[in-house]
Coordinates of C-alpha atoms in Angstrom, one line a residue:
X1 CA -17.9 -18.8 13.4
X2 CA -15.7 -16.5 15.4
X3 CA -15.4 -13.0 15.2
X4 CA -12.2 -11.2 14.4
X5 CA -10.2 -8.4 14.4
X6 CA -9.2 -6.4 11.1
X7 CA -6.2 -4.4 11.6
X8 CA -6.4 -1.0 9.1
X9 CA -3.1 0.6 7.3
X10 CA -2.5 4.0 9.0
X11 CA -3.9 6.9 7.7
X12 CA -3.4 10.4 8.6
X13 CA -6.0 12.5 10.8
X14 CA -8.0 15.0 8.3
X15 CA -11.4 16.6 8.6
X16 CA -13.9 14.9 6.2
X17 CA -17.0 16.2 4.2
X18 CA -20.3 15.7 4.8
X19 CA -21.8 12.7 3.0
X20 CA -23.5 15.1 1.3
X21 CA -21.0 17.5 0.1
X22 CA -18.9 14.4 -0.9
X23 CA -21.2 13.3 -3.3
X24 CA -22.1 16.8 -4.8
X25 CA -18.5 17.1 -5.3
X26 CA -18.1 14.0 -7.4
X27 CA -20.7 14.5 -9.2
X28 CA -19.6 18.1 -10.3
X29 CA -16.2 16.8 -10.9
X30 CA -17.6 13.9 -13.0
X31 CA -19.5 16.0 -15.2
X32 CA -16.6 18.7 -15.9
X33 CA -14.6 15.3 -16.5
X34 CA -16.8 14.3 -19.0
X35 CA -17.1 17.5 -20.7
X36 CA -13.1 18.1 -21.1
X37 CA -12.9 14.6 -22.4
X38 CA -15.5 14.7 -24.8
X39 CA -13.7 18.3 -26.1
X40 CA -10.7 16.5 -26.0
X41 CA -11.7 13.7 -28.0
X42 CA -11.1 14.5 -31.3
X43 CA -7.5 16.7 -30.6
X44 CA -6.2 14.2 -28.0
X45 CA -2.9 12.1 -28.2
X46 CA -4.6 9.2 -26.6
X47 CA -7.6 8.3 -24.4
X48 CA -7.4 5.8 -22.2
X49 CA -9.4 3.2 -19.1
X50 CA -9.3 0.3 -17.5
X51 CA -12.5 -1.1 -15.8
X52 CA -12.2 -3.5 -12.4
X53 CA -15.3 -5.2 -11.7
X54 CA -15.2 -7.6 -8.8
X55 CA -18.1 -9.3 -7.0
X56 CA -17.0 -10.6 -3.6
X57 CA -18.5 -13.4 -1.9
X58 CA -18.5 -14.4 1.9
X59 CA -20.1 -15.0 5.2
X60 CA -20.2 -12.7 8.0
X61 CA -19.5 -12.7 11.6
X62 CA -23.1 -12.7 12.1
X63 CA -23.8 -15.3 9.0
X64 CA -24.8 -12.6 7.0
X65 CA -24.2 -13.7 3.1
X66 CA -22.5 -11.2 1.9
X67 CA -22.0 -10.6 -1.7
X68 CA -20.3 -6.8 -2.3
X69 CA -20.2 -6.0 -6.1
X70 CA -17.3 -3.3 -6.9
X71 CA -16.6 -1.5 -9.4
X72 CA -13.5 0.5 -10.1
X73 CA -12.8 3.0 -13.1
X74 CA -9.7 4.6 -14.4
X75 CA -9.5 7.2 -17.5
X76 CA -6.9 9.2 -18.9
X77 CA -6.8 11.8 -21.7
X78 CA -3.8 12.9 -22.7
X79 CA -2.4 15.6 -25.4
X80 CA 1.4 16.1 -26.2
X81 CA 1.2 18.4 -28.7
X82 CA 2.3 22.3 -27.7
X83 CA 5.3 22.9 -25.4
X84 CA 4.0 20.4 -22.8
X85 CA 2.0 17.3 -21.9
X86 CA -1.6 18.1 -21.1
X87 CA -3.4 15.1 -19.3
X88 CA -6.8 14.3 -17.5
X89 CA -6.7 11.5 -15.0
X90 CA -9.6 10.4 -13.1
X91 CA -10.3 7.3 -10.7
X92 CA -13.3 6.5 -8.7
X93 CA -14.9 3.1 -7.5
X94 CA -18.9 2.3 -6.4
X95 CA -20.1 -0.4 -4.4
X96 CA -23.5 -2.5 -4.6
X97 CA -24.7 -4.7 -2.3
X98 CA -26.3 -7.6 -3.6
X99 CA -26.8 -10.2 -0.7
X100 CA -27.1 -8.7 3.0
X101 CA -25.9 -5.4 3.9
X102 CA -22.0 -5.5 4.5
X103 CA -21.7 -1.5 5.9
X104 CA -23.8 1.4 6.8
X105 CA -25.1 2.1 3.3
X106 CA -26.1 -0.3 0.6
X107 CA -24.3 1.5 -1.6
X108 CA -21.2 3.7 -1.3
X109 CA -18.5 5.3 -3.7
X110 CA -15.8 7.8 -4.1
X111 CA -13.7 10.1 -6.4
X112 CA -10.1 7.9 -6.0
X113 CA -8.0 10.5 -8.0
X114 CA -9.3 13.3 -10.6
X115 CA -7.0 15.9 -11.5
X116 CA -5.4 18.0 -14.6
X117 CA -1.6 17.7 -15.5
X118 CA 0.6 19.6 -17.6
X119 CA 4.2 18.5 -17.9
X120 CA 6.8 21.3 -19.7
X121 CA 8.9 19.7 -22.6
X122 CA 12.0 21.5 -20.5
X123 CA 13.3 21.2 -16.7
X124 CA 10.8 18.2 -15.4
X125 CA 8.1 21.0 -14.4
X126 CA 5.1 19.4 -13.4
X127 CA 1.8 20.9 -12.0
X128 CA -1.1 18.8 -11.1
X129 CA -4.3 20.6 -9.5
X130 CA -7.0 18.3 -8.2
X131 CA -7.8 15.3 -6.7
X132 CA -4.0 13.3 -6.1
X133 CA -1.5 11.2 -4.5
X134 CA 1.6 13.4 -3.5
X135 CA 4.7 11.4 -2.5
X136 CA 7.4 14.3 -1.3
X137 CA 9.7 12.9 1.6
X138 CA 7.9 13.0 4.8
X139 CA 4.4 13.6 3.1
X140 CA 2.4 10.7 1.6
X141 CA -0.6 12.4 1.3
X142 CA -4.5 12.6 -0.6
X143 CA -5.1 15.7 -1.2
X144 CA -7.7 18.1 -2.9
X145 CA -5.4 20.9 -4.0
X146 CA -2.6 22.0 -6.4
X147 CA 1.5 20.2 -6.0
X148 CA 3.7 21.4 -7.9
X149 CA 7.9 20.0 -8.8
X150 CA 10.8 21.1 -11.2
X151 CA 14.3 20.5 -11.4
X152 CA 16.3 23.8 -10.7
X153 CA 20.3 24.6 -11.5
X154 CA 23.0 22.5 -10.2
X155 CA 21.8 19.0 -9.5
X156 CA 18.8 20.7 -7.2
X157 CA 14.8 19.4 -7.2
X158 CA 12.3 21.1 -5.7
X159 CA 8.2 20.7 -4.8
X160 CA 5.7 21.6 -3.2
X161 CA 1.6 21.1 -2.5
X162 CA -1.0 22.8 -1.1
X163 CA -4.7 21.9 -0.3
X164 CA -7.1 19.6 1.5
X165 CA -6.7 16.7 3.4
X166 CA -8.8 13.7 1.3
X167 CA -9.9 11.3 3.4
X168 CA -12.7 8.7 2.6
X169 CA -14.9 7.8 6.2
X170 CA -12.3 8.7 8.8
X171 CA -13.5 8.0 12.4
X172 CA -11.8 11.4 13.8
X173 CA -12.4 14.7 12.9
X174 CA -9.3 16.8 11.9
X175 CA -7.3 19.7 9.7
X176 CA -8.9 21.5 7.0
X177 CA -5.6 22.3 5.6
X178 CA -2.5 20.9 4.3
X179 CA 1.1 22.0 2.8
X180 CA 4.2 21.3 2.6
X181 CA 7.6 20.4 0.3
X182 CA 10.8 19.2 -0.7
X183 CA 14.2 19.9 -1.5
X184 CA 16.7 17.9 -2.5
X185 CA 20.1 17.7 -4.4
X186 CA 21.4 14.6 -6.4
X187 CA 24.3 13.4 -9.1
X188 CA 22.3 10.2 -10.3
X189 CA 25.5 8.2 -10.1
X190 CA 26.2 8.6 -6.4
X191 CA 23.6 9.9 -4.0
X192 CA 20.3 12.2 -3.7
X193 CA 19.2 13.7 -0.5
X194 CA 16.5 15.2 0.2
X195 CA 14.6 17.3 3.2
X196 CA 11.1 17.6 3.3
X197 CA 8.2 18.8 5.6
X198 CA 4.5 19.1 6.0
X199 CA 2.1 20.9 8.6
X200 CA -1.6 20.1 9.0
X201 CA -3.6 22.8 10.3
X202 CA -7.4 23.4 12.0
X203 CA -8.6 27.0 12.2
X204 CA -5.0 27.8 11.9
X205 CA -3.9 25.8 14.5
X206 CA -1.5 23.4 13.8
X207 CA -2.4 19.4 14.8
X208 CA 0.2 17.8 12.7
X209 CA 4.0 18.7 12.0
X210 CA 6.7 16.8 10.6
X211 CA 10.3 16.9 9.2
X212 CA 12.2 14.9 7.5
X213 CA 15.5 13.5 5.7
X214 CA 15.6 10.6 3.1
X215 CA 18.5 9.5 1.2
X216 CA 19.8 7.0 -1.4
X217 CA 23.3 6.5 -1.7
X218 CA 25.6 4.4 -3.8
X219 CA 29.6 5.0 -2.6
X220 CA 30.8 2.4 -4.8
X221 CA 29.9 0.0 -7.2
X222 CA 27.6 -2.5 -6.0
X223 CA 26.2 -1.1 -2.5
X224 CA 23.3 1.2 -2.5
X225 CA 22.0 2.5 0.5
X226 CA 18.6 4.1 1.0
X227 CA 17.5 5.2 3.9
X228 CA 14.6 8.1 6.0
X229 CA 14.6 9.6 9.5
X230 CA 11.0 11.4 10.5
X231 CA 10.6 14.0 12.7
X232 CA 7.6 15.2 15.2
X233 CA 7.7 18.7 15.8
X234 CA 4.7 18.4 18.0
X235 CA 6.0 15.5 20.1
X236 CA 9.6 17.0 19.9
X237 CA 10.1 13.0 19.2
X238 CA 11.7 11.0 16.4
X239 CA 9.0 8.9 14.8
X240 CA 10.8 6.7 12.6
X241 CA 14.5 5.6 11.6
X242 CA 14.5 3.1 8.7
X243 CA 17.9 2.2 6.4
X244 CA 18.7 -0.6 4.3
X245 CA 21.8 -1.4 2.9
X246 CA 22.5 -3.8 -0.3
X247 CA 25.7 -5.1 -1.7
X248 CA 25.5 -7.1 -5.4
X249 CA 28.8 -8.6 -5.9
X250 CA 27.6 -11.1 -8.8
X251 CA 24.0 -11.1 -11.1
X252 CA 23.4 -14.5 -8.8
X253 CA 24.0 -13.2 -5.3
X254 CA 22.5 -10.2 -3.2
X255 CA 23.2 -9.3 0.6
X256 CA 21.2 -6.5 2.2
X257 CA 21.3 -5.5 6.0
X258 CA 18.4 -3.3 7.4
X259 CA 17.9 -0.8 10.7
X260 CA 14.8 0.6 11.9
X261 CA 13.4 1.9 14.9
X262 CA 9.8 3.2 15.5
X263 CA 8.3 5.3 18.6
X264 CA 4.6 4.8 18.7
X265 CA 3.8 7.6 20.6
X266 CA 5.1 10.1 17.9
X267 CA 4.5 7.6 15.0
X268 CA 0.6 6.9 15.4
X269 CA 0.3 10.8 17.0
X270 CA -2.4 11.8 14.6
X271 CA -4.9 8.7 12.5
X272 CA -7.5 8.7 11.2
X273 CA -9.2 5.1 12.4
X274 CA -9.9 4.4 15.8
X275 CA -8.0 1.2 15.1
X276 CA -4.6 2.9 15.5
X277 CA -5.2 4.8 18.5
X278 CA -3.1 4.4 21.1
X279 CA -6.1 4.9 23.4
X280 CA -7.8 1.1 22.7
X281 CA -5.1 -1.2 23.8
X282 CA -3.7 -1.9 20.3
X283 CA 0.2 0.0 21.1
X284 CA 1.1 0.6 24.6
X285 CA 1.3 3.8 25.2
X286 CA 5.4 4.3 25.6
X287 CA 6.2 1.4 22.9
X288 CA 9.1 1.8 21.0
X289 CA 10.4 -1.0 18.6
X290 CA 14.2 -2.0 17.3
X291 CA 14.8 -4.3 14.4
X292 CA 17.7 -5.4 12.7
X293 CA 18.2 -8.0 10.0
X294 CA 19.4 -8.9 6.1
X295 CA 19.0 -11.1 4.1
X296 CA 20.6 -13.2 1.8
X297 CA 19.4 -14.4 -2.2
X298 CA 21.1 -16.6 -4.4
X299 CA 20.3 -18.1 -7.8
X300 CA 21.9 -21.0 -7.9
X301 CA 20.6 -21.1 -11.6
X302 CA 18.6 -19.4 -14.5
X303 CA 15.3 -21.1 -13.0
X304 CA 16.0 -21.7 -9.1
X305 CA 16.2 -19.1 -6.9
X306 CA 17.3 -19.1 -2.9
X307 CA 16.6 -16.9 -0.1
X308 CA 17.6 -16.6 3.2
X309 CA 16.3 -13.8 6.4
X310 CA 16.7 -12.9 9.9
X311 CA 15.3 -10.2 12.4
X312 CA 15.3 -9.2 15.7
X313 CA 12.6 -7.4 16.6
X314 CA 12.9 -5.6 20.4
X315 CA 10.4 -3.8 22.0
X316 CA 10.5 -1.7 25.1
X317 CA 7.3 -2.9 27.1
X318 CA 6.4 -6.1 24.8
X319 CA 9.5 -8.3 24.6
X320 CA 12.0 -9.7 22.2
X321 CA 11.5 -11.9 18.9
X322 CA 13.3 -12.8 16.4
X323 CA 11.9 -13.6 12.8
X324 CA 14.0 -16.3 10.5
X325 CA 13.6 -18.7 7.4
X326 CA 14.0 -19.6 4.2
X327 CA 12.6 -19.2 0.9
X328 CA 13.1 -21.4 -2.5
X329 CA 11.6 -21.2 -5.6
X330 CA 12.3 -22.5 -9.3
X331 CA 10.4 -22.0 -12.7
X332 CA 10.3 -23.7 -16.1
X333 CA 10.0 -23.0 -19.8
X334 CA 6.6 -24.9 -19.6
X335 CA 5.2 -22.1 -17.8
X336 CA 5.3 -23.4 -14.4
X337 CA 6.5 -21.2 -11.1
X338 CA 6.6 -23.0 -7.7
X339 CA 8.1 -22.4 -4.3
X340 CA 8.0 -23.0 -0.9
X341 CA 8.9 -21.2 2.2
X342 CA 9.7 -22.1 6.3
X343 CA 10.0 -19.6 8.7
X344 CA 10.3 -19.7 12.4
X345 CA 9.2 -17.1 15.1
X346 CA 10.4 -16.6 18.7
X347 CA 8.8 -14.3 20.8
X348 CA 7.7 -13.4 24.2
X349 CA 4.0 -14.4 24.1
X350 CA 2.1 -17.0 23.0
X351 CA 1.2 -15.6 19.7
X352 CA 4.5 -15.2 18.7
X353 CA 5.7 -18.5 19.4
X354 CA 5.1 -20.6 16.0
X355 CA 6.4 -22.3 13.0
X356 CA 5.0 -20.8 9.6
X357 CA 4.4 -22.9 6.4
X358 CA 4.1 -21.8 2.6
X359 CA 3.9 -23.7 -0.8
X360 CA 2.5 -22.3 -4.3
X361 CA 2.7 -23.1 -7.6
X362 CA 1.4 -21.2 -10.8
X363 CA 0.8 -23.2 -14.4
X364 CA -0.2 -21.3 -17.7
X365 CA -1.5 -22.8 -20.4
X366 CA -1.7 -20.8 -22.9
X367 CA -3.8 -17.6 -22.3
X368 CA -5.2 -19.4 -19.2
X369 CA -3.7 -20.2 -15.6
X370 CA -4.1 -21.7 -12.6
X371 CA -2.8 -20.9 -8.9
X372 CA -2.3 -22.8 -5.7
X373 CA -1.4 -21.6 -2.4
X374 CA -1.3 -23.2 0.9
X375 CA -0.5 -21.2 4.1
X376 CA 0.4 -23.1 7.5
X377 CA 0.8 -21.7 11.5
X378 CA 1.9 -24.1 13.8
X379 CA 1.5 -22.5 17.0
X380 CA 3.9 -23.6 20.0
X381 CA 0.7 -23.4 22.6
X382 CA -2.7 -22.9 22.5
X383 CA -4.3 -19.9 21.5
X384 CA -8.2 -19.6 22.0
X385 CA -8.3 -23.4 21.8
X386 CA -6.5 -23.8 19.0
X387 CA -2.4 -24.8 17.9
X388 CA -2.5 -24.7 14.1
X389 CA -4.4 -22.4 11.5
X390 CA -4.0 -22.8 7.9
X391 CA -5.5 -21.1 4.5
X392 CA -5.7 -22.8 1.1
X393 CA -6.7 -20.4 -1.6
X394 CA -7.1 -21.5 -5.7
X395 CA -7.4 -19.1 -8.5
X396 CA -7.8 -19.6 -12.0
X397 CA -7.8 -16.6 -15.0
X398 CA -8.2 -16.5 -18.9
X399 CA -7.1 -13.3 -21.3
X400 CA -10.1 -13.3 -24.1
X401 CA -7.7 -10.8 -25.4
X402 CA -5.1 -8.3 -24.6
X403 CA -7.6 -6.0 -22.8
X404 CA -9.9 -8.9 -21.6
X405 CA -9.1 -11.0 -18.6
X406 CA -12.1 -13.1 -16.1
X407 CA -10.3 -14.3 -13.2
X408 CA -11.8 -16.2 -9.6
X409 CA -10.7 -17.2 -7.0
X410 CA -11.5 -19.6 -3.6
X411 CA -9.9 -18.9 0.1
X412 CA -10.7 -21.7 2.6
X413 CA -9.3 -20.2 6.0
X414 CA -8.8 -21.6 9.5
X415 CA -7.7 -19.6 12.5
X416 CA -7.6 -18.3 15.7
X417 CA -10.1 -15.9 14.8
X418 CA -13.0 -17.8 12.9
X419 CA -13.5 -21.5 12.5
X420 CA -14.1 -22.3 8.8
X421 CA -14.3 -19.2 6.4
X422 CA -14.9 -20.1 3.2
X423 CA -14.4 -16.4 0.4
X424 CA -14.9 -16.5 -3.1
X425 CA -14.2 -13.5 -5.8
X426 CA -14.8 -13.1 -9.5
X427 CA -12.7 -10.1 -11.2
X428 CA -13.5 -9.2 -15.0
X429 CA -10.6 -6.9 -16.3
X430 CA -11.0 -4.3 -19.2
X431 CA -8.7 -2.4 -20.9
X432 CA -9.9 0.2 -23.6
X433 CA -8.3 3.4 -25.5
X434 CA -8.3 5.0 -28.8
X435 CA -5.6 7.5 -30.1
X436 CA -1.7 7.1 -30.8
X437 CA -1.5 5.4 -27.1
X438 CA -4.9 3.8 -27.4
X439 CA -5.0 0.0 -26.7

């Protein structure tokens, strides 16, 4: 088997607890958890979890067998009575493992999301203090701290957070502190605008500030256009432009047309994962990227549906490509969904030289279904003594109930990067509530 390279999503750089502290801290916030929701148990609206437990099951670069068992939990209290919504959310996952060791520890787990809401019966106020997600403009952020939003007078939003940067096992050190907001203005039927900002500090210096615009706009009937531009104070650099424009003249037929430029240097100017870093070879240092395209989707009828794309991708230092295909796909009132897919690359290496292949197909039968999906590179040259990689992956699910679903799933894969991988996975899906809301 070969090794390979995993590529991680971007994540911001932040300054991480100790292991220790970590796990004090979710077990403190676990047990107040549980305390508020057993008082709220008998004057809640609704109670309510779901429960994700999946045991994966592969081989290792190394041939380690490798059998991870996760666990993810989700609850939710929630009481409406008073002059505002009062809710508890909470998230967290564990891992097990039960074959060879797959990281560091053996075991491993984390506090997701826990934090309190209210929500006023008047003027959208919202304030959330904990453990969150906070999506304001330019800031797309974990934090452990307080964000708060409202609407004000005359078509004007406003919000704002405040706290510390959550990050689970980043590879860099970084800020202890994080804030931020967003203003914005909007008459629902024709645009909303907003400008927002955020500033990550350490010690009171600051590692990590950015501006920003984003916009969705709708001139006339039938064209929408959304659209952001970021801004790097500390690199004095733009690091994005991204804007994507849609026109709808009939149910059966959509046009969009997108724009987007990237500069690496300011984009990837503070991670979190060594990955990202423009230091290890992954970005050039100096890379910036163009790309324009659309896109074009007609149903020719209630059940088949038709899509064609195009990009140009141009980089500074790495060459030209351009991106193109199409896409079909029809369904039937016997439960069956199918489709296939072509799409052809052109680039300037080696690895962007290739034809790509897709077909899938769904069945239900009832409260069970099966899935097939088959995935196809054909490579123009040679790349580490191979032309074509391909992955074939089956799946097959049955609801016991409405709150009760067992699904698995196979993934045979041959690439570049490994020679036969063979991945299983078994997911068991719960759903569970009492109350008004209660499933």
């Amino acid at each position: 088997m070969k090794g390979g390279n995993v590529l991680k999503i971007k994540e911001r750089k932040t300054t991480p607890a100790p292991p220790g502290a970590r796990k004090a801290a979710a077990s403190i916030l676990l047990a107040c958890s549980l305390v508020i929701l057993g008082h709220q148990s008998s004057h809640a609206t609704a109670i309510n979890g779901n429960s994700e437990t999946i045991l994966r099951m592969r081989e290792g670069v190394f041939d380690e067998r490798l059998f991870p068992l996760y666990e993810y939990l989700n609850l939710s209290a929630s009481d409406a009575a008073g002059p505002g919504a009062i809710s508890l959310e909470i998230g967290g996952w564990g891992r097990v493992d039960l074959g060879d060791r797959s990281f560091e520890h053996r075991t491993d787990g984390d506090i997701q999301y826990g934090f309190l809401s209210y929500r006023a019966n008047r003027g959208n106020f919202t304030a959330n203090a904990g453990r969150q997600w906070v999506v304001e403009g330019v800031g797309t952020e974990r934090i452990d701290g307080l964000h708060l939003r409202t609407d004000l007078l005359g078509g004007f939003t406003a919000a704002a957070y405040v706290g510390n940067p959550a990050v689970t096992q980043p590879d860099f050190d970084g800020g202890d502190l994080i804030y931020g907001g967003r203003l914005a203005h909007s008459m629902p039927k024709y645009y909303s605008i907003g400008v927002s900002a955020l500033r990550t500090e350490v010690n009171g210096d600051g590692i990590r500030e950015e501006e920003g615009v984003d916009l969705w706009l709708h001139p006339v009937a039938l064209v929408d256009i959304t659209g952001r531009s970021t801004y790097n104070s500390l690199t004095r650099g733009w690091m994005e432009h991204a804007y994507t424009a849609s026109f709808t003249p009939t149910e059966a037929l959509r046009v969009s047309a997108s724009l987007q430029n990237v500069n690496y240097e300011d984009y990837f100017y503070q991670v979190t994962t060594n990955t990202l870093s423009l230091t290890n070879g992954f970005i050039s240092p100096g890379e910036e990227m163009w790309n324009v395209g659309g896109s074009v989707g007609f149903n020719a009828t209630k059940n088949i549906g038709l899509s064609a794309e195009y990009n140009h991708y141009e980089y500074d230092l790495a060459g030209a490509a351009d991106y193109y295909g199409v896409t079909g796909n029809f369904s039937t009132t016997t439960g069956l969904a199918a489709g296939a897919s072509f799409h052809r690359m052109d680039g300037s290496s080696d690895r962007l030289r290739y034809n790509q292949y897709r077909a899938w197909a769904t069945q239900k039968f009832g409260p069970a279904d099966i899935t097939l999906d088959f995935f196809d590179v054909d490579f123009d040259g040679s790349i580490s003594g191979r032309e074509n990689t391909f992955s074939l992956a089956a799946a097959a699910g049955y609801d016991f109930s409405r709150n009760l679903r067992v699904a698995a799933d196979v993934d045979y894969i041959r690439s570049v990067d490994f020679d036969n991988e063979l991945r299983g996975l078994i997911r068991v899906s719960y759903a569970f509530g009492v109350g008004k809301e209660g499933k």
